[in-house]
């Protein structure tokens, strides 16, 4: 019943280790099933005192819940082997004629998902539905690749590393007081902060640095944003489901 369905975009990710003969799952599917497997009633026990039923209404101190589940989520991301997360190879065209091939890509710091503001909701019996926003941030997401550039008569190999700082995601959850059920209502990724790229291992001329930076940024930035969005959406949907089950079991 989640309003935002789990996004199954074909973003460029690969999940390398094939487990026996099971079909390959994408990282977000693995994340969702790990969240369900590793967050159980015992983990959520400590939030019970923060859920108070009143006559027809309910008050939930969301900070406590959010901090608890974000803490669990951070551990699950690390345990699942998603920090760093393997990125797929990319072949990027350079104008007028050339290519940059990116291999051995890794994305760092998805596990640093955090909350940057307070959230508490108080629901009166009269209100049927209450919305609250949850501000999620990542301070610094980093990536590395090996590049192999063929441009005119040049063939250069080296490392490229980059950062996207201060990614913010605003999520709106709704809580339906008729059936005490959470849902993810809105999800928007804020215009991202700085995107920086550096090349290592070679002295490159300025024009080549510029050409490569622009071409790589145009391809890699959307890939990374997509990965982050998918991870956060998947996590939010899974956690909402767990918390709903928990609330309904009290
Ligand atoms: C509940 O919320 C209050 C206020 O945010 C907090 O001090 C307390 O530690 C929370 N947890 C429990 C188990 O009461
Ligand atoms: C990962 O996050 C830590 C802590 O915020 C930061 O010090 C580090 O520079 C980040 N790494 C990358 C590769 O961005
Ligand atoms: C709770 O009620 C809303 C409508 O008020 C509905 O959309 C939602 O599916 C209900 N959830 C459950 C679990 O019954």
mmCIF file of N, CA and C and ligand atoms in Angstrom, residues 1 176 179 181, ligand 3:
data_model
loop_
_atom_site.group_PDB
_atom_site.id
_atom_site.type_symbol
_atom_site.label_atom_id
_atom_site.label_comp_id
_atom_site.label_asym_id
_atom_site.label_seq_id
_atom_site.Cartn_x
_atom_site.Cartn_y
_atom_site.Cartn_z
ATOM 1 N N UNK A 1 0.812 -1.196 0.000
ATOM 2 C CA UNK A 1 0.000 0.000 0.000
ATOM 3 C C UNK A 1 0.855 1.259 0.000
ATOM 4 N N UNK A 176 -1.677 7.650 9.273
ATOM 5 C CA UNK A 176 -3.136 7.619 9.233
ATOM 6 C C UNK A 176 -3.648 7.172 10.596
ATOM 7 N N UNK A 179 -6.164 3.947 11.124
ATOM 8 C CA UNK A 179 -5.634 2.585 11.232
ATOM 9 C C UNK A 179 -4.185 2.553 11.733
ATOM 10 N N UNK A 181 -1.310 3.748 10.664
ATOM 11 C CA UNK A 181 -0.414 3.220 9.641
ATOM 12 C C UNK A 181 0.435 4.332 9.011
HETATM 13 C C1 LIG B 3 -5.087 3.012 6.261
HETATM 14 O O1 LIG B 3 -6.039 3.931 5.785
HETATM 15 C C2 LIG B 3 -5.700 4.580 4.551
HETATM 16 C C3 LIG B 3 -6.807 5.511 4.165
HETATM 17 O O2 LIG B 3 -7.203 6.316 5.204
HETATM 18 C C4 LIG B 3 -5.487 3.560 3.468
HETATM 19 O O3 LIG B 3 -5.034 4.219 2.302
HETATM 20 C C5 LIG B 3 -4.462 2.548 3.903
HETATM 21 O O4 LIG B 3 -4.353 1.543 2.933
HETATM 22 C C6 LIG B 3 -4.837 1.918 5.226
HETATM 23 N N1 LIG B 3 -3.781 1.022 5.640
HETATM 24 C C7 LIG B 3 -4.007 -0.194 6.085
HETATM 25 C C8 LIG B 3 -2.786 -1.004 6.446
HETATM 26 O O5 LIG B 3 -5.116 -0.647 6.201
#
